[in-house]
Structures are given as structure tokens and as C-alpha cells.
Amino acid sequence: MVYSTWWEQQKEQLDEKQRIDYFRKWPPPPEWLIWMIEAIWDLNPVDFEDDDDYWPYFRRTKALGFGSEDDYKNAMRDEAATIEKNGTP
């Protein structure tokens, strides 16, 4: 939770370009793309009914080189399969 507290303080000082630059320096794995989308564009997950509502932002992450909606869905599918097989992530 230390990161979460730090990010909440930092993001107020960063514009969109600086947030994107931050994630270029430390890119998240594909399964974290929704979290990154929320961080870059300061979105509230409560405003989205499900992952499909993020599609306009996935187009942006793909254009920026972070990954696509398919990358996210494949990573989530792989993680679910691993959990099902092993019982743990």
C-alpha cells in the first residue's frame, strides 16, 4: 500500500505526458493495463461496468506501445487457467 499512497500524492503533480513517461520507464505487465489506464487518465473504476468499457483506452495504450485489449484479455485468461490448474496465481 506504500506505492498507492505515494502515487496518490505524485499524480496530482504529473500531467498526462509525465504519467505516460513514468509508465514507459516502469511498464506494467499486460494484466495490469486497466490499473495503468486508471492511473494515467485518472479514471474511477466505479464508472465502468466491466472491462469491456475500457476499450477506448485500450486503443490508446496500444498506440502508446503498452499493449492492447487482446494482450490484457490473454494475460487474464492465462492467469485464470493457472489458478484453476494450481489453485493459486
PDB file of N, CA and C in Angstrom:
ATOM      1  N   MET A   1       0.802  -1.195   0.000  1.00  0.00           N
ATOM      2  CA  MET A   1       0.000   0.000   0.000  1.00  0.00           C
ATOM      3  C   MET A   1       0.852   1.270   0.000  1.00  0.00           C
ATOM      4  N   VAL A   2       2.122   1.131   0.266  1.00  0.00           N
ATOM      5  CA  VAL A   2       3.004   2.287   0.262  1.00  0.00           C
ATOM      6  C   VAL A   2       3.006   2.934  -1.123  1.00  0.00           C
ATOM      7  N   TYR A   3       3.071   2.105  -2.176  1.00  0.00           N
ATOM      8  CA  TYR A   3       3.062   2.647  -3.534  1.00  0.00           C
ATOM      9  C   TYR A   3       1.779   3.426  -3.788  1.00  0.00           C
ATOM     10  N   SER A   4       0.665   2.878  -3.370  1.00  0.00           N
ATOM     11  CA  SER A   4      -0.626   3.525  -3.588  1.00  0.00           C
ATOM     12  C   SER A   4      -0.659   4.915  -2.951  1.00  0.00           C
ATOM     13  N   THR A   5      -0.172   5.016  -1.746  1.00  0.00           N
ATOM     14  CA  THR A   5      -0.120   6.309  -1.061  1.00  0.00           C
ATOM     15  C   THR A   5       0.805   7.265  -1.800  1.00  0.00           C
ATOM     16  N   TRP A   6       1.965   6.777  -2.196  1.00  0.00           N
ATOM     17  CA  TRP A   6       2.928   7.606  -2.927  1.00  0.00           C
ATOM     18  C   TRP A   6       2.329   8.084  -4.242  1.00  0.00           C
ATOM     19  N   TRP A   7       1.699   7.166  -4.992  1.00  0.00           N
ATOM     20  CA  TRP A   7       1.150   7.528  -6.303  1.00  0.00           C
ATOM     21  C   TRP A   7       0.059   8.580  -6.160  1.00  0.00           C
ATOM     22  N   GLU A   8      -0.806   8.447  -5.178  1.00  0.00           N
ATOM     23  CA  GLU A   8      -1.876   9.428  -4.976  1.00  0.00           C
ATOM     24  C   GLU A   8      -1.293  10.822  -4.765  1.00  0.00           C
ATOM     25  N   GLN A   9      -0.167  10.909  -4.089  1.00  0.00           N
ATOM     26  CA  GLN A   9       0.482  12.204  -3.879  1.00  0.00           C
ATOM     27  C   GLN A   9       1.155  12.696  -5.157  1.00  0.00           C
ATOM     28  N   GLN A  10       1.813  11.806  -5.879  1.00  0.00           N
ATOM     29  CA  GLN A  10       2.575  12.190  -7.061  1.00  0.00           C
ATOM     30  C   GLN A  10       1.698  12.566  -8.247  1.00  0.00           C
ATOM     31  N   LYS A  11       0.611  11.827  -8.447  1.00  0.00           N
ATOM     32  CA  LYS A  11      -0.180  12.014  -9.666  1.00  0.00           C
ATOM     33  C   LYS A  11      -0.757  13.416  -9.786  1.00  0.00           C
ATOM     34  N   GLU A  12      -0.983  14.073  -8.673  1.00  0.00           N
ATOM     35  CA  GLU A  12      -1.509  15.436  -8.712  1.00  0.00           C
ATOM     36  C   GLU A  12      -0.495  16.405  -9.321  1.00  0.00           C
ATOM     37  N   GLN A  13       0.774  16.048  -9.255  1.00  0.00           N
ATOM     38  CA  GLN A  13       1.830  16.907  -9.780  1.00  0.00           C
ATOM     39  C   GLN A  13       2.216  16.553 -11.214  1.00  0.00           C
ATOM     40  N   LEU A  14       1.667  15.458 -11.730  1.00  0.00           N
ATOM     41  CA  LEU A  14       2.046  14.978 -13.056  1.00  0.00           C
ATOM     42  C   LEU A  14       0.921  15.193 -14.056  1.00  0.00           C
ATOM     43  N   ASP A  15       1.269  15.703 -15.234  1.00  0.00           N
ATOM     44  CA  ASP A  15       0.264  15.783 -16.288  1.00  0.00           C
ATOM     45  C   ASP A  15       0.236  14.451 -17.045  1.00  0.00           C
ATOM     46  N   GLU A  16      -0.635  14.341 -18.032  1.00  0.00           N
ATOM     47  CA  GLU A  16      -0.787  13.081 -18.763  1.00  0.00           C
ATOM     48  C   GLU A  16       0.527  12.613 -19.378  1.00  0.00           C
ATOM     49  N   LYS A  17       1.267  13.514 -19.999  1.00  0.00           N
ATOM     50  CA  LYS A  17       2.534  13.134 -20.634  1.00  0.00           C
ATOM     51  C   LYS A  17       3.518  12.593 -19.593  1.00  0.00           C
ATOM     52  N   GLN A  18       3.599  13.239 -18.453  1.00  0.00           N
ATOM     53  CA  GLN A  18       4.516  12.789 -17.405  1.00  0.00           C
ATOM     54  C   GLN A  18       4.099  11.434 -16.832  1.00  0.00           C
ATOM     55  N   ARG A  19       2.799  11.201 -16.730  1.00  0.00           N
ATOM     56  CA  ARG A  19       2.320   9.894 -16.260  1.00  0.00           C
ATOM     57  C   ARG A  19       2.677   8.806 -17.271  1.00  0.00           C
ATOM     58  N   ILE A  20       2.490   9.114 -18.543  1.00  0.00           N
ATOM     59  CA  ILE A  20       2.857   8.158 -19.596  1.00  0.00           C
ATOM     60  C   ILE A  20       4.358   7.890 -19.547  1.00  0.00           C
ATOM     61  N   ASP A  21       5.145   8.942 -19.392  1.00  0.00           N
ATOM     62  CA  ASP A  21       6.601   8.770 -19.295  1.00  0.00           C
ATOM     63  C   ASP A  21       6.976   7.888 -18.104  1.00  0.00           C
ATOM     64  N   TYR A  22       6.282   8.062 -16.993  1.00  0.00           N
ATOM     65  CA  TYR A  22       6.533   7.224 -15.813  1.00  0.00           C
ATOM     66  C   TYR A  22       6.337   5.752 -16.174  1.00  0.00           C
ATOM     67  N   PHE A  23       5.229   5.445 -16.843  1.00  0.00           N
ATOM     68  CA  PHE A  23       4.952   4.047 -17.185  1.00  0.00           C
ATOM     69  C   PHE A  23       5.827   3.540 -18.327  1.00  0.00           C
ATOM     70  N   ARG A  24       6.367   4.430 -19.117  1.00  0.00           N
ATOM     71  CA  ARG A  24       7.359   3.992 -20.111  1.00  0.00           C
ATOM     72  C   ARG A  24       8.631   3.520 -19.391  1.00  0.00           C
ATOM     73  N   LYS A  25       8.950   4.204 -18.314  1.00  0.00           N
ATOM     74  CA  LYS A  25      10.138   3.853 -17.536  1.00  0.00           C
ATOM     75  C   LYS A  25       9.923   2.543 -16.769  1.00  0.00           C
ATOM     76  N   TRP A  26       8.712   2.344 -16.265  1.00  0.00           N
ATOM     77  CA  TRP A  26       8.360   1.142 -15.499  1.00  0.00           C
ATOM     78  C   TRP A  26       7.054   0.562 -16.041  1.00  0.00           C
ATOM     79  N   PRO A  27       7.114  -0.088 -17.201  1.00  0.00           N
ATOM     80  CA  PRO A  27       5.880  -0.606 -17.809  1.00  0.00           C
ATOM     81  C   PRO A  27       5.288  -1.772 -17.008  1.00  0.00           C
ATOM     82  N   PRO A  28       3.974  -1.764 -16.869  1.00  0.00           N
ATOM     83  CA  PRO A  28       3.325  -2.853 -16.142  1.00  0.00           C
ATOM     84  C   PRO A  28       3.144  -4.077 -17.038  1.00  0.00           C
ATOM     85  N   PRO A  29       2.938  -5.243 -16.432  1.00  0.00           N
ATOM     86  CA  PRO A  29       2.616  -6.419 -17.234  1.00  0.00           C
ATOM     87  C   PRO A  29       1.209  -6.249 -17.827  1.00  0.00           C
ATOM     88  N   PRO A  30       0.884  -6.991 -18.871  1.00  0.00           N
ATOM     89  CA  PRO A  30      -0.418  -6.828 -19.536  1.00  0.00           C
ATOM     90  C   PRO A  30      -1.624  -6.945 -18.600  1.00  0.00           C
ATOM     91  N   GLU A  31      -1.542  -7.806 -17.590  1.00  0.00           N
ATOM     92  CA  GLU A  31      -2.697  -7.966 -16.703  1.00  0.00           C
ATOM     93  C   GLU A  31      -2.951  -6.742 -15.819  1.00  0.00           C
ATOM     94  N   TRP A  32      -2.039  -5.800 -15.817  1.00  0.00           N
ATOM     95  CA  TRP A  32      -2.216  -4.568 -15.045  1.00  0.00           C
ATOM     96  C   TRP A  32      -2.608  -3.379 -15.929  1.00  0.00           C
ATOM     97  N   LEU A  33      -2.921  -3.597 -17.183  1.00  0.00           N
ATOM     98  CA  LEU A  33      -3.214  -2.480 -18.087  1.00  0.00           C
ATOM     99  C   LEU A  33      -4.401  -1.633 -17.627  1.00  0.00           C
ATOM    100  N   ILE A  34      -5.439  -2.262 -17.099  1.00  0.00           N
ATOM    101  CA  ILE A  34      -6.584  -1.461 -16.638  1.00  0.00           C
ATOM    102  C   ILE A  34      -6.156  -0.554 -15.490  1.00  0.00           C
ATOM    103  N   TRP A  35      -5.366  -1.081 -14.594  1.00  0.00           N
ATOM    104  CA  TRP A  35      -4.877  -0.246 -13.492  1.00  0.00           C
ATOM    105  C   TRP A  35      -4.066   0.931 -14.042  1.00  0.00           C
ATOM    106  N   MET A  36      -3.206   0.671 -15.027  1.00  0.00           N
ATOM    107  CA  MET A  36      -2.408   1.738 -15.621  1.00  0.00           C
ATOM    108  C   MET A  36      -3.305   2.764 -16.310  1.00  0.00           C
ATOM    109  N   ILE A  37      -4.320   2.290 -17.025  1.00  0.00           N
ATOM    110  CA  ILE A  37      -5.271   3.195 -17.681  1.00  0.00           C
ATOM    111  C   ILE A  37      -5.894   4.128 -16.646  1.00  0.00           C
ATOM    112  N   GLU A  38      -6.338   3.560 -15.540  1.00  0.00           N
ATOM    113  CA  GLU A  38      -6.946   4.373 -14.480  1.00  0.00           C
ATOM    114  C   GLU A  38      -5.950   5.375 -13.908  1.00  0.00           C
ATOM    115  N   ALA A  39      -4.695   4.983 -13.804  1.00  0.00           N
ATOM    116  CA  ALA A  39      -3.672   5.874 -13.250  1.00  0.00           C
ATOM    117  C   ALA A  39      -3.325   7.005 -14.214  1.00  0.00           C
ATOM    118  N   ILE A  40      -3.147   6.686 -15.489  1.00  0.00           N
ATOM    119  CA  ILE A  40      -2.759   7.720 -16.459  1.00  0.00           C
ATOM    120  C   ILE A  40      -3.874   8.736 -16.656  1.00  0.00           C
ATOM    121  N   TRP A  41      -5.092   8.247 -16.860  1.00  0.00           N
ATOM    122  CA  TRP A  41      -6.201   9.142 -17.202  1.00  0.00           C
ATOM    123  C   TRP A  41      -7.106   9.447 -16.018  1.00  0.00           C
ATOM    124  N   ASP A  42      -6.628   9.119 -14.808  1.00  0.00           N
ATOM    125  CA  ASP A  42      -7.315   9.449 -13.556  1.00  0.00           C
ATOM    126  C   ASP A  42      -8.791   9.042 -13.599  1.00  0.00           C
ATOM    127  N   LEU A  43      -9.014   7.775 -13.928  1.00  0.00           N
ATOM    128  CA  LEU A  43     -10.368   7.243 -14.035  1.00  0.00           C
ATOM    129  C   LEU A  43     -10.764   6.547 -12.742  1.00  0.00           C
ATOM    130  N   ASN A  44     -12.041   6.552 -12.467  1.00  0.00           N
ATOM    131  CA  ASN A  44     -12.572   5.857 -11.301  1.00  0.00           C
ATOM    132  C   ASN A  44     -13.194   4.547 -11.773  1.00  0.00           C
ATOM    133  N   PRO A  45     -12.721   3.402 -11.272  1.00  0.00           N
ATOM    134  CA  PRO A  45     -13.247   2.116 -11.735  1.00  0.00           C
ATOM    135  C   PRO A  45     -14.745   1.953 -11.490  1.00  0.00           C
ATOM    136  N   VAL A  46     -15.296   2.703 -10.559  1.00  0.00           N
ATOM    137  CA  VAL A  46     -16.732   2.634 -10.282  1.00  0.00           C
ATOM    138  C   VAL A  46     -17.545   3.091 -11.497  1.00  0.00           C
ATOM    139  N   ASP A  47     -16.939   3.928 -12.334  1.00  0.00           N
ATOM    140  CA  ASP A  47     -17.629   4.448 -13.513  1.00  0.00           C
ATOM    141  C   ASP A  47     -17.694   3.452 -14.667  1.00  0.00           C
ATOM    142  N   PHE A  48     -17.092   2.283 -14.507  1.00  0.00           N
ATOM    143  CA  PHE A  48     -17.039   1.280 -15.569  1.00  0.00           C
ATOM    144  C   PHE A  48     -17.737   0.008 -15.099  1.00  0.00           C
ATOM    145  N   GLU A  49     -18.701  -0.450 -15.897  1.00  0.00           N
ATOM    146  CA  GLU A  49     -19.446  -1.652 -15.505  1.00  0.00           C
ATOM    147  C   GLU A  49     -18.599  -2.913 -15.600  1.00  0.00           C
ATOM    148  N   ASP A  50     -17.789  -3.009 -16.656  1.00  0.00           N
ATOM    149  CA  ASP A  50     -16.913  -4.175 -16.805  1.00  0.00           C
ATOM    150  C   ASP A  50     -15.707  -3.794 -17.660  1.00  0.00           C
ATOM    151  N   ASP A  51     -14.817  -4.745 -17.848  1.00  0.00           N
ATOM    152  CA  ASP A  51     -13.566  -4.480 -18.571  1.00  0.00           C
ATOM    153  C   ASP A  51     -13.800  -4.014 -20.003  1.00  0.00           C
ATOM    154  N   ASP A  52     -14.910  -4.422 -20.611  1.00  0.00           N
ATOM    155  CA  ASP A  52     -15.185  -4.026 -21.994  1.00  0.00           C
ATOM    156  C   ASP A  52     -15.395  -2.520 -22.137  1.00  0.00           C
ATOM    157  N   ASP A  53     -15.753  -1.847 -21.060  1.00  0.00           N
ATOM    158  CA  ASP A  53     -15.964  -0.399 -21.110  1.00  0.00           C
ATOM    159  C   ASP A  53     -14.661   0.387 -21.272  1.00  0.00           C
ATOM    160  N   TYR A  54     -13.546  -0.284 -21.117  1.00  0.00           N
ATOM    161  CA  TYR A  54     -12.241   0.376 -21.228  1.00  0.00           C
ATOM    162  C   TYR A  54     -11.714   0.412 -22.665  1.00  0.00           C
ATOM    163  N   TRP A  55     -12.469  -0.103 -23.631  1.00  0.00           N
ATOM    164  CA  TRP A  55     -11.931  -0.257 -24.988  1.00  0.00           C
ATOM    165  C   TRP A  55     -11.345   1.020 -25.578  1.00  0.00           C
ATOM    166  N   PRO A  56     -11.933   2.220 -25.368  1.00  0.00           N
ATOM    167  CA  PRO A  56     -11.283   3.404 -25.967  1.00  0.00           C
ATOM    168  C   PRO A  56      -9.883   3.644 -25.401  1.00  0.00           C
ATOM    169  N   TYR A  57      -9.696   3.295 -24.148  1.00  0.00           N
ATOM    170  CA  TYR A  57      -8.391   3.487 -23.506  1.00  0.00           C
ATOM    171  C   TYR A  57      -7.400   2.417 -23.936  1.00  0.00           C
ATOM    172  N   PHE A  58      -7.894   1.204 -24.183  1.00  0.00           N
ATOM    173  CA  PHE A  58      -7.011   0.157 -24.703  1.00  0.00           C
ATOM    174  C   PHE A  58      -6.465   0.547 -26.074  1.00  0.00           C
ATOM    175  N   ARG A  59      -7.261   1.230 -26.867  1.00  0.00           N
ATOM    176  CA  ARG A  59      -6.744   1.709 -28.167  1.00  0.00           C
ATOM    177  C   ARG A  59      -5.574   2.661 -27.930  1.00  0.00           C
ATOM    178  N   ARG A  60      -5.690   3.491 -26.928  1.00  0.00           N
ATOM    179  CA  ARG A  60      -4.622   4.441 -26.617  1.00  0.00           C
ATOM    180  C   ARG A  60      -3.385   3.724 -26.091  1.00  0.00           C
ATOM    181  N   THR A  61      -3.581   2.731 -25.198  1.00  0.00           N
ATOM    182  CA  THR A  61      -2.414   2.016 -24.671  1.00  0.00           C
ATOM    183  C   THR A  61      -1.698   1.254 -25.778  1.00  0.00           C
ATOM    184  N   LYS A  62      -2.471   0.722 -26.709  1.00  0.00           N
ATOM    185  CA  LYS A  62      -1.857   0.021 -27.841  1.00  0.00           C
ATOM    186  C   LYS A  62      -1.037   1.001 -28.683  1.00  0.00           C
ATOM    187  N   ALA A  63      -1.617   2.159 -28.980  1.00  0.00           N
ATOM    188  CA  ALA A  63      -0.915   3.169 -29.780  1.00  0.00           C
ATOM    189  C   ALA A  63       0.349   3.668 -29.070  1.00  0.00           C
ATOM    190  N   LEU A  64       0.316   3.684 -27.751  1.00  0.00           N
ATOM    191  CA  LEU A  64       1.478   4.128 -26.971  1.00  0.00           C
ATOM    192  C   LEU A  64       2.520   3.029 -26.788  1.00  0.00           C
ATOM    193  N   GLY A  65       2.181   1.806 -27.202  1.00  0.00           N
ATOM    194  CA  GLY A  65       3.131   0.702 -27.110  1.00  0.00           C
ATOM    195  C   GLY A  65       3.084  -0.085 -25.809  1.00  0.00           C
ATOM    196  N   PHE A  66       2.042   0.129 -24.996  1.00  0.00           N
ATOM    197  CA  PHE A  66       1.938  -0.583 -23.721  1.00  0.00           C
ATOM    198  C   PHE A  66       1.249  -1.933 -23.841  1.00  0.00           C
ATOM    199  N   GLY A  67       0.491  -2.120 -24.866  1.00  0.00           N
ATOM    200  CA  GLY A  67      -0.255  -3.361 -25.037  1.00  0.00           C
ATOM    201  C   GLY A  67      -1.693  -3.068 -25.406  1.00  0.00           C
ATOM    202  N   SER A  68      -2.347  -4.098 -25.887  1.00  0.00           N
ATOM    203  CA  SER A  68      -3.708  -3.961 -26.391  1.00  0.00           C
ATOM    204  C   SER A  68      -4.711  -4.635 -25.456  1.00  0.00           C
ATOM    205  N   GLU A  69      -5.968  -4.477 -25.811  1.00  0.00           N
ATOM    206  CA  GLU A  69      -7.025  -5.165 -25.074  1.00  0.00           C
ATOM    207  C   GLU A  69      -6.845  -6.676 -25.180  1.00  0.00           C
ATOM    208  N   ASP A  70      -6.436  -7.150 -26.353  1.00  0.00           N
ATOM    209  CA  ASP A  70      -6.180  -8.586 -26.516  1.00  0.00           C
ATOM    210  C   ASP A  70      -5.047  -9.052 -25.605  1.00  0.00           C
ATOM    211  N   ASP A  71      -3.994  -8.246 -25.489  1.00  0.00           N
ATOM    212  CA  ASP A  71      -2.892  -8.597 -24.581  1.00  0.00           C
ATOM    213  C   ASP A  71      -3.410  -8.744 -23.149  1.00  0.00           C
ATOM    214  N   TYR A  72      -4.250  -7.799 -22.736  1.00  0.00           N
ATOM    215  CA  TYR A  72      -4.832  -7.835 -21.392  1.00  0.00           C
ATOM    216  C   TYR A  72      -5.690  -9.087 -21.207  1.00  0.00           C
ATOM    217  N   LYS A  73      -6.595  -9.326 -22.157  1.00  0.00           N
ATOM    218  CA  LYS A  73      -7.504 -10.472 -22.037  1.00  0.00           C
ATOM    219  C   LYS A  73      -6.744 -11.796 -22.058  1.00  0.00           C
ATOM    220  N   ASN A  74      -5.727 -11.895 -22.893  1.00  0.00           N
ATOM    221  CA  ASN A  74      -4.917 -13.122 -22.927  1.00  0.00           C
ATOM    222  C   ASN A  74      -4.194 -13.340 -21.599  1.00  0.00           C
ATOM    223  N   ALA A  75      -3.646 -12.279 -21.033  1.00  0.00           N
ATOM    224  CA  ALA A  75      -2.951 -12.393 -19.747  1.00  0.00           C
ATOM    225  C   ALA A  75      -3.921 -12.807 -18.644  1.00  0.00           C
ATOM    226  N   MET A  76      -5.115 -12.244 -18.651  1.00  0.00           N
ATOM    227  CA  MET A  76      -6.110 -12.598 -17.642  1.00  0.00           C
ATOM    228  C   MET A  76      -6.577 -14.044 -17.820  1.00  0.00           C
ATOM    229  N   ARG A  77      -6.739 -14.458 -19.056  1.00  0.00           N
ATOM    230  CA  ARG A  77      -7.133 -15.844 -19.345  1.00  0.00           C
ATOM    231  C   ARG A  77      -6.038 -16.807 -18.875  1.00  0.00           C
ATOM    232  N   ASP A  78      -4.784 -16.462 -19.159  1.00  0.00           N
ATOM    233  CA  ASP A  78      -3.658 -17.300 -18.723  1.00  0.00           C
ATOM    234  C   ASP A  78      -3.599 -17.389 -17.198  1.00  0.00           C
ATOM    235  N   GLU A  79      -3.815 -16.268 -16.535  1.00  0.00           N
ATOM    236  CA  GLU A  79      -3.784 -16.259 -15.075  1.00  0.00           C
ATOM    237  C   GLU A  79      -4.923 -17.112 -14.508  1.00  0.00           C
ATOM    238  N   ALA A  80      -6.113 -17.002 -15.098  1.00  0.00           N
ATOM    239  CA  ALA A  80      -7.252 -17.806 -14.643  1.00  0.00           C
ATOM    240  C   ALA A  80      -6.973 -19.292 -14.840  1.00  0.00           C
ATOM    241  N   ALA A  81      -6.354 -19.646 -15.956  1.00  0.00           N
ATOM    242  CA  ALA A  81      -6.020 -21.049 -16.220  1.00  0.00           C
ATOM    243  C   ALA A  81      -4.996 -21.560 -15.210  1.00  0.00           C
ATOM    244  N   THR A  82      -4.029 -20.730 -14.870  1.00  0.00           N
ATOM    245  CA  THR A  82      -3.017 -21.109 -13.878  1.00  0.00           C
ATOM    246  C   THR A  82      -3.660 -21.325 -12.513  1.00  0.00           C
ATOM    247  N   ILE A  83      -4.554 -20.431 -12.141  1.00  0.00           N
ATOM    248  CA  ILE A  83      -5.237 -20.560 -10.851  1.00  0.00           C
ATOM    249  C   ILE A  83      -6.084 -21.833 -10.831  1.00  0.00           C
ATOM    250  N   GLU A  84      -6.784 -22.074 -11.921  1.00  0.00           N
ATOM    251  CA  GLU A  84      -7.619 -23.275 -11.998  1.00  0.00           C
ATOM    252  C   GLU A  84      -6.771 -24.545 -11.898  1.00  0.00           C
ATOM    253  N   LYS A  85      -5.628 -24.524 -12.555  1.00  0.00           N
ATOM    254  CA  LYS A  85      -4.748 -25.698 -12.567  1.00  0.00           C
ATOM    255  C   LYS A  85      -4.064 -25.911 -11.218  1.00  0.00           C
ATOM    256  N   ASN A  86      -3.539 -24.831 -10.649  1.00  0.00           N
ATOM    257  CA  ASN A  86      -2.717 -24.934  -9.441  1.00  0.00           C
ATOM    258  C   ASN A  86      -3.439 -24.556  -8.152  1.00  0.00           C
ATOM    259  N   GLY A  87      -4.537 -23.871  -8.307  1.00  0.00           N
ATOM    260  CA  GLY A  87      -5.232 -23.397  -7.118  1.00  0.00           C
ATOM    261  C   GLY A  87      -4.685 -22.088  -6.578  1.00  0.00           C
ATOM    262  N   THR A  88      -3.611 -21.575  -7.197  1.00  0.00           N
ATOM    263  CA  THR A  88      -3.012 -20.298  -6.785  1.00  0.00           C
ATOM    264  C   THR A  88      -2.512 -19.566  -8.025  1.00  0.00           C
ATOM    265  N   PRO A  89      -2.371 -18.250  -7.919  1.00  0.00           N
ATOM    266  CA  PRO A  89      -1.811 -17.487  -9.063  1.00  0.00           C
ATOM    267  C   PRO A  89      -0.346 -17.763  -9.275  1.00  0.00           C
TER     268      PRO A  89
END
